[in-house]
Coordinates of C-alpha atoms and ligand atoms in Angstrom, one line a residue:
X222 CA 23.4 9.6 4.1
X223 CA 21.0 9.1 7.0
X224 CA 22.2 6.9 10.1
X225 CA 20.1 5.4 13.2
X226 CA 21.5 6.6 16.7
X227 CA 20.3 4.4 19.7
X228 CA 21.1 5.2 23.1
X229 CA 20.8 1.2 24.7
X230 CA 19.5 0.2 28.3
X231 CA 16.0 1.2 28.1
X232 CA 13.7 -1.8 28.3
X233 CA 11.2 -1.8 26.1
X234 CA 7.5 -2.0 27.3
X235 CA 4.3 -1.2 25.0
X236 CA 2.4 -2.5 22.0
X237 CA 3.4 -3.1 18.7
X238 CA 1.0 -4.0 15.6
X239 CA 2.0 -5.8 12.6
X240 CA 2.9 -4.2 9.3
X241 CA 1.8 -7.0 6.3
X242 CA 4.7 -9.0 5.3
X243 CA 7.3 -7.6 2.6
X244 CA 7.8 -10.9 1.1
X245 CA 4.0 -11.5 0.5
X246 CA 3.8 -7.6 -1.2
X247 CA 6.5 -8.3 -3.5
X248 CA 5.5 -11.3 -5.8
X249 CA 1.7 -10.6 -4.9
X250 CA 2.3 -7.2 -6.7
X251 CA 4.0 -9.2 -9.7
X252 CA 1.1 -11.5 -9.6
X253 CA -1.5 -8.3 -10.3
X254 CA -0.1 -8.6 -14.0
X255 CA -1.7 -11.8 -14.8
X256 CA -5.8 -10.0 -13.6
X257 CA -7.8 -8.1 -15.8
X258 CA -9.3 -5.2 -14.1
X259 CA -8.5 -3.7 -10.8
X260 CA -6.9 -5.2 -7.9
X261 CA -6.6 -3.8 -4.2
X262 CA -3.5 -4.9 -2.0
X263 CA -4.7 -3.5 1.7
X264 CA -2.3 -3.8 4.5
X265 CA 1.2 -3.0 2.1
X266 CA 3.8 -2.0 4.2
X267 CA 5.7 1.3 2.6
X268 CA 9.0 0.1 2.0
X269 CA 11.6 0.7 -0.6
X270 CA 11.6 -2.5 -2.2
X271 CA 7.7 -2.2 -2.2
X272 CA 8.3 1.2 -4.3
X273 CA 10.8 -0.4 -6.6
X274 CA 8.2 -3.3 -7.2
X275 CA 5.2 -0.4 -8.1
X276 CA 8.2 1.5 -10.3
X277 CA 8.3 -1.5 -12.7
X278 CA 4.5 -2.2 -12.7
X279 CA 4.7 1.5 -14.0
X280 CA 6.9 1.0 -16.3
X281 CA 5.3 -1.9 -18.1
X282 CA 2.3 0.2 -18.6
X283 CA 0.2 -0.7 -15.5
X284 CA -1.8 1.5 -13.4
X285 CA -0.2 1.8 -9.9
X286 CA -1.1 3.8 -7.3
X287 CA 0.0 3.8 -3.3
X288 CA -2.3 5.7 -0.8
X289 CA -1.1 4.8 2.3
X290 CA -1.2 1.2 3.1
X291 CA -3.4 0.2 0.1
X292 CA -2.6 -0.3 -3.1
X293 CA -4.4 -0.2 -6.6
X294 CA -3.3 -1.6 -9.7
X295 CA -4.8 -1.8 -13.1
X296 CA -3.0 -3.8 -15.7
X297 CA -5.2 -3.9 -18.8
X298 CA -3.0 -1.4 -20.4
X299 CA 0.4 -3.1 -20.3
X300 CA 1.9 -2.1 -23.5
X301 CA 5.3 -2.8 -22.9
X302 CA 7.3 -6.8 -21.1
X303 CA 10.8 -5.2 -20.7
X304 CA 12.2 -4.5 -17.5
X305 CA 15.3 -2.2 -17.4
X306 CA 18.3 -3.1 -15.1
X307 CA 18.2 -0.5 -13.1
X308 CA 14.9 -1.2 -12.1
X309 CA 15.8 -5.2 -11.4
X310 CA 19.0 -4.4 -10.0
X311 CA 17.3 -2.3 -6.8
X312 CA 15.8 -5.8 -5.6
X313 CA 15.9 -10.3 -5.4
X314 CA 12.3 -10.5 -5.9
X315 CA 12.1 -8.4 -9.2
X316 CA 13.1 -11.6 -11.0
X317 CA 9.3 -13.2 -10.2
X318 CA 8.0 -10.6 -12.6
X319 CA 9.6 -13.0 -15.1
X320 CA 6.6 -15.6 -14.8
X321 CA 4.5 -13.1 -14.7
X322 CA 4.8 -11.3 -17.9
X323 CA 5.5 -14.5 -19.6
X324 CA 2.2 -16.0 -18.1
X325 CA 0.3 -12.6 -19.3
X326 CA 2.1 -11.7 -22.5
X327 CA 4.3 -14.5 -24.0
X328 CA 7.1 -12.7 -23.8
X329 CA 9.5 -10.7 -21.1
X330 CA 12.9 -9.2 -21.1
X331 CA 14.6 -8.8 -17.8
X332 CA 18.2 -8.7 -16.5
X333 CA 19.5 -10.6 -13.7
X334 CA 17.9 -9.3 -10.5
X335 CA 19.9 -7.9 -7.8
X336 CA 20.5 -8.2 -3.8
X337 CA 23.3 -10.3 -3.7
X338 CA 24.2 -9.4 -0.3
X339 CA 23.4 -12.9 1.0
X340 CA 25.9 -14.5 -1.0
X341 CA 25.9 -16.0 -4.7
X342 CA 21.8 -15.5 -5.9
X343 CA 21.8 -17.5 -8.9
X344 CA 18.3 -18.5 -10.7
X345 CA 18.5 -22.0 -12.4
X346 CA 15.7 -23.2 -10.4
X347 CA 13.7 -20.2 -11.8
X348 CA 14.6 -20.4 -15.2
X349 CA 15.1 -24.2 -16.0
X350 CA 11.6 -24.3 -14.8
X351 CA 10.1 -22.1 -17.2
X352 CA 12.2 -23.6 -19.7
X353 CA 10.2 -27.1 -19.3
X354 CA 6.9 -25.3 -19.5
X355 CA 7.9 -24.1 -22.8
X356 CA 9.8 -20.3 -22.7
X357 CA 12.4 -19.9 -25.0
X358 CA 15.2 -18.3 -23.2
X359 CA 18.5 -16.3 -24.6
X360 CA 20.9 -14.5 -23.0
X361 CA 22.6 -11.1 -23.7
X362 CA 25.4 -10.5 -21.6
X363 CA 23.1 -9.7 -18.6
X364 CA 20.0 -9.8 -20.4
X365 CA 17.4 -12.4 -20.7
X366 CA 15.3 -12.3 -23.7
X367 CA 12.5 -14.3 -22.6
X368 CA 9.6 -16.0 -25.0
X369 CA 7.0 -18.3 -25.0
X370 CA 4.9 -18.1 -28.8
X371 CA 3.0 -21.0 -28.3
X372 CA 2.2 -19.9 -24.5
X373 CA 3.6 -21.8 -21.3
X374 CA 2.4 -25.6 -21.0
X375 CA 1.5 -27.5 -17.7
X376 CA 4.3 -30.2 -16.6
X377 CA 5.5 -31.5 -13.5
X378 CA 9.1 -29.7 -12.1
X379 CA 10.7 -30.8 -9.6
X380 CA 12.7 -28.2 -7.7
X381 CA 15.8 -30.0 -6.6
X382 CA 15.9 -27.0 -3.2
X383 CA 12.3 -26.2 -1.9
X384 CA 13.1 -22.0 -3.7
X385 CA 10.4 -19.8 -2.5
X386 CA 10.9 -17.3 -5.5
X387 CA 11.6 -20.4 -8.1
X388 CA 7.8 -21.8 -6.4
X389 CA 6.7 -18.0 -6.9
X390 CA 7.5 -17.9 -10.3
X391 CA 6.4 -21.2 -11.3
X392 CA 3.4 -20.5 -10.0
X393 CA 2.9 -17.4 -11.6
X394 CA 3.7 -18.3 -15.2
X395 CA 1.3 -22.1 -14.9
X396 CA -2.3 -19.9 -13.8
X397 CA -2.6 -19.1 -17.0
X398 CA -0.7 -21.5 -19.1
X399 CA -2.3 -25.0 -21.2
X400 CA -2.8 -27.7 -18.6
X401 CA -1.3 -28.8 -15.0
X402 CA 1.4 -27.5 -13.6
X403 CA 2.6 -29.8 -10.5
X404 CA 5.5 -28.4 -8.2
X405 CA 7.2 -31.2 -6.3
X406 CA 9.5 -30.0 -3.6
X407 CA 7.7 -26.5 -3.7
X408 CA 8.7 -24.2 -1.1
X409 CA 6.1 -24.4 1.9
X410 CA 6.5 -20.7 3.7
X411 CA 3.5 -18.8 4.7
X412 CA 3.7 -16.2 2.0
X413 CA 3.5 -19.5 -0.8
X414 CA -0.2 -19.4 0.3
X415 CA -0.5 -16.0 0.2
X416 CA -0.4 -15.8 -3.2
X417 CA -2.3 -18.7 -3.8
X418 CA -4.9 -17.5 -2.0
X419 CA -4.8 -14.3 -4.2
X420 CA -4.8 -16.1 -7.1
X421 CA -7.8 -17.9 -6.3
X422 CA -9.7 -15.1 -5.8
X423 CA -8.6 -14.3 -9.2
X424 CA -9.9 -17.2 -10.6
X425 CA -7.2 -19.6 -10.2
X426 CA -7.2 -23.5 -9.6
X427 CA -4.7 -23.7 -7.0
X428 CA -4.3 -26.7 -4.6
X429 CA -1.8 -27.9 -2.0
X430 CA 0.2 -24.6 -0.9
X431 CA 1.5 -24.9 2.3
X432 CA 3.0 -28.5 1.2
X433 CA 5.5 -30.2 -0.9
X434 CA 3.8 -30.3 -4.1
X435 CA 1.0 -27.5 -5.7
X436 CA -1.4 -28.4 -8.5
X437 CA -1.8 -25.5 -10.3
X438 CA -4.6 -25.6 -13.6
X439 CA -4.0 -23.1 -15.8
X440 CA -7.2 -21.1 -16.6
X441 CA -8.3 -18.8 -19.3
X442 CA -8.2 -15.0 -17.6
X443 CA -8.0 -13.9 -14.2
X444 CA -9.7 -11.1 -12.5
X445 CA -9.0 -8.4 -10.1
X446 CA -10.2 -8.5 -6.4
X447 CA -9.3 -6.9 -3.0
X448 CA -6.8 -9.0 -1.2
X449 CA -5.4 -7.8 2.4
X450 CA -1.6 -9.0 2.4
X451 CA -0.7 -11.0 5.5
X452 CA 1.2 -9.8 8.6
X453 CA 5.1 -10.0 8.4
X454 CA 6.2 -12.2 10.5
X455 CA 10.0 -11.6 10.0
X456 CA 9.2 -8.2 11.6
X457 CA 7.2 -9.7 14.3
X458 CA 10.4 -11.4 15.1
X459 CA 12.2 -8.7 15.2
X460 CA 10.4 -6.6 17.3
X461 CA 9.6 -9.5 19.8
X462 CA 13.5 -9.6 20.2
X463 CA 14.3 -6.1 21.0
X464 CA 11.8 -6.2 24.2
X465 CA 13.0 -9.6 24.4
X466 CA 17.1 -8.4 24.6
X467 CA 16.1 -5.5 26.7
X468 CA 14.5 -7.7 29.5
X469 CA 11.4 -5.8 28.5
X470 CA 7.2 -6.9 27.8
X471 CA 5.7 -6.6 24.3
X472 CA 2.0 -7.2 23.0
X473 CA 2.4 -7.5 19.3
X474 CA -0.9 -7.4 17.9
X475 CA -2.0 -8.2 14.5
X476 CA 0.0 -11.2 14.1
X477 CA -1.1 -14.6 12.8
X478 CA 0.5 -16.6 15.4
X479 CA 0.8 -20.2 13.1
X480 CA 3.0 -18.3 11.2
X481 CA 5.9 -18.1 13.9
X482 CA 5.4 -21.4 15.3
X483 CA 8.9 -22.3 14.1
X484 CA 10.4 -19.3 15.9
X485 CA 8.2 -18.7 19.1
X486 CA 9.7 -22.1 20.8
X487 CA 13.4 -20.7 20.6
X488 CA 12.3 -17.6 22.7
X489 CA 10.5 -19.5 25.2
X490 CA 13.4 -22.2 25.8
X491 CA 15.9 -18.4 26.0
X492 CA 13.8 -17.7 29.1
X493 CA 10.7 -15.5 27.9
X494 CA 7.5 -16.0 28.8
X495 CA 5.3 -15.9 25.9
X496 CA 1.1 -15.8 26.0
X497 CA -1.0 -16.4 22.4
X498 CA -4.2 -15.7 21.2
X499 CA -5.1 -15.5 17.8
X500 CA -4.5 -12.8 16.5
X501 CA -1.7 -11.2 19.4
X502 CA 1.5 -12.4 21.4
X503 CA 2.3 -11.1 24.6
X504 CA 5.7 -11.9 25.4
X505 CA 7.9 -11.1 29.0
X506 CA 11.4 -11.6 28.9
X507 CA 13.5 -12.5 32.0
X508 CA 16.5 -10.2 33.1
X509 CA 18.9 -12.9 31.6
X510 CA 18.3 -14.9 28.2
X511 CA 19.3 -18.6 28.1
X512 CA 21.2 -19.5 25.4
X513 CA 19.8 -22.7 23.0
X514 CA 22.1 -25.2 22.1
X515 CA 21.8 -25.3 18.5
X516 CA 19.9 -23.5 15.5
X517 CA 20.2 -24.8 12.0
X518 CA 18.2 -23.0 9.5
X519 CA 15.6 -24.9 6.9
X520 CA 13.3 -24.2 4.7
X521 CA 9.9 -23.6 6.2
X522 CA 8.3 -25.3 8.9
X523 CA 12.2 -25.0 10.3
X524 CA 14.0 -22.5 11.5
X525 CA 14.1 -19.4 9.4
X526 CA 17.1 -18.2 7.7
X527 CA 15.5 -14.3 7.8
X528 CA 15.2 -14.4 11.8
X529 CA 19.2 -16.3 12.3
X530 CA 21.0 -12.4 12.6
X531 CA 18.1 -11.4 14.5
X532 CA 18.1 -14.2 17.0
X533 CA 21.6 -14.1 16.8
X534 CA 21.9 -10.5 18.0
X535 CA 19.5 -11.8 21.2
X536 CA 21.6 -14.3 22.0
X537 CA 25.0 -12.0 22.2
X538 CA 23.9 -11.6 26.1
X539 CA 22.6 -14.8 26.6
X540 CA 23.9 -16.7 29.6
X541 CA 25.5 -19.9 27.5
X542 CA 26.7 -21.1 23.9
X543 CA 24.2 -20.7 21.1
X544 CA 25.5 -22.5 18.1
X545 CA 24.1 -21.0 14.7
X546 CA 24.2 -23.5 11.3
X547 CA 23.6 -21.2 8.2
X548 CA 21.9 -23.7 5.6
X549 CA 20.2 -21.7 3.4
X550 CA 22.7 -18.7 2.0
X551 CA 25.7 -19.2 1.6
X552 CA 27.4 -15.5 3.3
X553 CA 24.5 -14.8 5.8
X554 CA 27.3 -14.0 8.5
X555 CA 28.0 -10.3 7.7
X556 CA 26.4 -9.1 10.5
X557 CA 29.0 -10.5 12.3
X558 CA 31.2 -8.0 12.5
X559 CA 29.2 -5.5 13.9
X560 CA 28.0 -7.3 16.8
X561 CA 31.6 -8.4 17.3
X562 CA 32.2 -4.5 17.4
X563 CA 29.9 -4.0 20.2
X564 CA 31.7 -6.4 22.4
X565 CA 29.8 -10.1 20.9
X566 CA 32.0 -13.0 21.2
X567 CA 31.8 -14.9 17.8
X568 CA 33.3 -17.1 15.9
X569 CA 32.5 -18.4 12.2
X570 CA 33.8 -21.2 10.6
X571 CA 31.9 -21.9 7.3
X572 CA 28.3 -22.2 7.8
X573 CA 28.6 -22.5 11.6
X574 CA 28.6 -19.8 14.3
X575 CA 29.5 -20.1 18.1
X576 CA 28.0 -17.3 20.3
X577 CA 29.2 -17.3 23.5
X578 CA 26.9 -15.2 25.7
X579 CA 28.6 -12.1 27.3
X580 CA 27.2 -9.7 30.4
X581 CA 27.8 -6.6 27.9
X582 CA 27.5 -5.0 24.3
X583 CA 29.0 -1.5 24.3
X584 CA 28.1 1.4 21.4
X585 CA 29.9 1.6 18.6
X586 CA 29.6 2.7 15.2
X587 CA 29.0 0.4 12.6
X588 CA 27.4 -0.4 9.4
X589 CA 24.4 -2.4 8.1
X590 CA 25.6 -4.9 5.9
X591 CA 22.0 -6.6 4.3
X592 CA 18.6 -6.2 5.6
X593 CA 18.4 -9.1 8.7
X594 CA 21.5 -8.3 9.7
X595 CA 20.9 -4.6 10.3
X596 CA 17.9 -5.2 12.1
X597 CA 20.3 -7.6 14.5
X598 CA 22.6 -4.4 15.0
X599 CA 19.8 -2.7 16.1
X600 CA 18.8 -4.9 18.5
X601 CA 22.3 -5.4 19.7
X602 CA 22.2 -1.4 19.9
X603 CA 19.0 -1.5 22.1
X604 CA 20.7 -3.5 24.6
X605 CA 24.3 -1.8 24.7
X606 CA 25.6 0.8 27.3
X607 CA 25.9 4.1 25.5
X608 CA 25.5 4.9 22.0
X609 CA 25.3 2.7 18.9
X610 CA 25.7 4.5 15.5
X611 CA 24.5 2.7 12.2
X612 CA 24.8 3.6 9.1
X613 CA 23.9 2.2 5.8
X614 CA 20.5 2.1 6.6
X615 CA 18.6 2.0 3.6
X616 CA 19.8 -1.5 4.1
X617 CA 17.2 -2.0 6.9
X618 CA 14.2 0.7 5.3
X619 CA 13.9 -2.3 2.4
X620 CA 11.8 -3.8 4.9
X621 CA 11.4 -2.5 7.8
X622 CA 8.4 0.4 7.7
X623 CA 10.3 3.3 10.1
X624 CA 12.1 1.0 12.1
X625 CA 12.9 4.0 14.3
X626 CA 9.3 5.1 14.5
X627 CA 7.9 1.4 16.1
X628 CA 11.1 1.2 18.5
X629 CA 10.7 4.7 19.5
X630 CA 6.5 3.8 20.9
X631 CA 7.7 1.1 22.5
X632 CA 9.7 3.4 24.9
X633 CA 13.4 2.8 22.8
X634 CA 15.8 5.7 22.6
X635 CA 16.7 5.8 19.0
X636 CA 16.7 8.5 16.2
X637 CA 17.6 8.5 12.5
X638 CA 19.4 11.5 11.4
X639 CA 20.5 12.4 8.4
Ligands
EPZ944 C1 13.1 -15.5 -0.4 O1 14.3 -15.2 -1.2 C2 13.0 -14.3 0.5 N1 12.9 -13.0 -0.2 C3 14.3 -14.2 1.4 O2 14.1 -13.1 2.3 C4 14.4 -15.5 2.2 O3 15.6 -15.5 3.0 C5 14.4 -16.7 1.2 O4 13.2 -16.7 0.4 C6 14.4 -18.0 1.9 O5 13.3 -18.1 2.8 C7 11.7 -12.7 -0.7 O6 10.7 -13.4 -0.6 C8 11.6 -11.4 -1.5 P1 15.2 -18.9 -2.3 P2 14.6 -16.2 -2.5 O7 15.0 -18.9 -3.7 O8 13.3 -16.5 -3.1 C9 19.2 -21.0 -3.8 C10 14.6 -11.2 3.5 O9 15.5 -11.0 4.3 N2 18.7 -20.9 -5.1 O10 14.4 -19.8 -1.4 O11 15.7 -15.5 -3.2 C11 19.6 -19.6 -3.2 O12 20.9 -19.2 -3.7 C12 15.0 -12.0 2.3 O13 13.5 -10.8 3.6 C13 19.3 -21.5 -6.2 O14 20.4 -22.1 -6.0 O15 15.2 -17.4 -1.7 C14 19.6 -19.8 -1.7 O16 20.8 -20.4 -1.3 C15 16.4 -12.4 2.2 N3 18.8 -21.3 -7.4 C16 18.5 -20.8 -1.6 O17 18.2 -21.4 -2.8 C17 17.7 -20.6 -7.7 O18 17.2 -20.6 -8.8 C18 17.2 -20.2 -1.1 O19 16.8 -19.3 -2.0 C19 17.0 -20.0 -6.6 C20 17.5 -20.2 -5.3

């Protein structure tokens, strides 16, 4: 069992460049099924959950190789649409292979995917959707014996929640089906057009990504290319708010800076001082954080539900009342209690939090509970006097790339051992 040990106080000062974005790997690795021939993913962060995703690509008879932050996959030889719980249970996004393999096979079976960490994870959206475009769909206990003989059909869905895996899926099971496919209410994140930018240079008539409704034609076959995944901007987040928390200066470089629009604002208004160019940020924090009023998390362009424990954590030793409105997940608090553990004064009624800012965190040990929020209790532990131990880790190494490693350049005191 391996555990991060941080010694807190040091501020941090340095550069930090962007791994590519965890949640742009994962369905663009499920969207390699659909190509014929090779395709190239350059810039893959190495995390666990990107592992899990190149396990099943291996397992239904793909080619999949990882050498270092590029990877290869071949999927002419796909002999096999079955994916085995164990491999869906290790991650959310495995579910997205679903529209995949129905897209490129007619046919799929998969179990219901796992990480429920954030509360209940159900997929209606996902499935009703590729039930109007013509799968056949039975259950088996956890099973889902997936079918579509006459291949998927074009149709207008309307998601009635803007679901960036249901928009995923959707989109990967209408590239290659009969006709139209329009997706009112898609979800609009950065990593949406991604994929459709992949899947163009596939061969695929996508329009509209980025808005409320995607046109997708289906088309005959689609090829393999070289596509460089886009920076993660969750962890650019992240590592903004440790120098941020530790009244310290960052350059993060390889960023694309209209992707955190929606976050870079709150920072500013907590006090830091925050300089853009294209392709870096250079942010300066003061000694104190202000607090901001009010967050409410939204689908994208609002406030994202992945950076709430992160900015959260920041906002522990602001100077003021931050109040925190969860609409996205329904348990996305957990961190809680570990930040309340280092001294945080919290309080959680439903969906809402109230954080009222304190002068101190102290070490303690505590325990990741989900991935966001054991990045916020490393933050937190940046910023505390003495020593913060957490363990369940493996928590945070789903998608984080050495957390420890990137901290540890920019000046932090902070080890894993095992
Ligand atoms: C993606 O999860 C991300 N994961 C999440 O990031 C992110 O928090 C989330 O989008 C929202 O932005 C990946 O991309 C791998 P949703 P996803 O479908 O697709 C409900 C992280 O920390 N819903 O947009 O699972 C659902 O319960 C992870 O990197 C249904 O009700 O999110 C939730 O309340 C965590 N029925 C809401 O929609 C469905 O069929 C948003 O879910 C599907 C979703």
């Amino acid at each position: 069992m391996q555990k991060l040990v941080i010694r807190g106080g040091t501020a941090l000062e340095g550069e930090i460049s962007l791994p590519g974005a965890k949640n742009s790997a994962l369905p663009l690795l499920a969207a390699s099924v659909l190509c014929k021939g090779e395709t190239f993913f350059e810039n893959c962060p190495r995390l666990t959950d990107v592992f899990s995703a190149c396990r099943i690509l291996t397992n239904i008879g793909c080619r999949c190789n990882m050498k270092g932050h590029t990877v290869s996959v071949c999927a002419d030889s796909i002999n096999l649409s079955e994916i085995p719980e164990t491999l869906m249970q290790e991650m959310r996004s495995s579910i997205v292979f679903l529209g995949a393999l129905l897209g490129r096979t007619g046919s799929c079976q998969v179990y219901y995917p796992g990480g429920c960490e954030l509360g209940p994870r159900p997929i209606d959206l996902h499935l009703d959707a590729l039930k109007r475009m013509g799968a056949k769909i039975r259950r088996h206990e956890g099973r889902l014996d997936c079918s579509a003989p006459e291949g998927l059909c074009g149709c207008c869905i309307h998601l009635k929640f803007p679901s960036v895996g249901a928009t995923e899926n959707i989109m990967l099971a209408a590239v290659l089906a009969k006709g139209e496919t329009v997706i009112c209410n898609a979800a609009r994140e950065p990593e949406i057009c991604d994929l459709a930018d992949f899947l163009r240079k596939c061969g695929a008539h996508i329009k509209g990504d980025g808005e409320s409704t995607l046109r997708i034609k289906g088309t005959k076959e689609l090829h393999g290319c070289i596509h460089r995944i886009m920076p993660d901007r969750i962890a650019g987040v992240t590592y903004l708010s440790a120098a941020a928390i530790t009244g310290g200066t960052i350059k993060l470089s390889g960023v694309k800076n209209a992707h955190m629009e929606n976050v870079l604002p709150v920072l500013e208004q907590a006090g830091c001082r925050i300089d853009r160019s294209e392709d870096f940020i250079y942010l300066r924090s003061p000694k104190r954080l202000r607090s901001v009023s009010r967050l409410r998390t939204m689908p994208h362009p609002g406030f994202p539900t992945d950076v709430q424990a992160i900015i959260m954590s920041i906002m522990t030793l602001a100077d003021g009342i931050t109040v925190f409105e969860e609409n996205i997940f329904e348990s996305r608090y957990r961190h809680v209690d570990g930040l309340i553990q280092m001294g945080a004064e919290i309080c959680v009624s439903g969906r809402t939090a109230v954080v009222s800012g304190v002068k101190k965190l102290y070490g303690a040990h505590a325990a990741a509970t989900d991935l966001r929020g054991g990045a916020a209790l490393v933050i937190a532990g940046l910023a505390a006097e003495g020593i913060t131990e957490i363990r369940q880790i493996h928590h945070i190494d789903r998608g984080y790339e050495e957390i420890e490693k990137v901290l540890k350049g920019a000046g932090a005191d902070i080890r894993r051992i095992s």
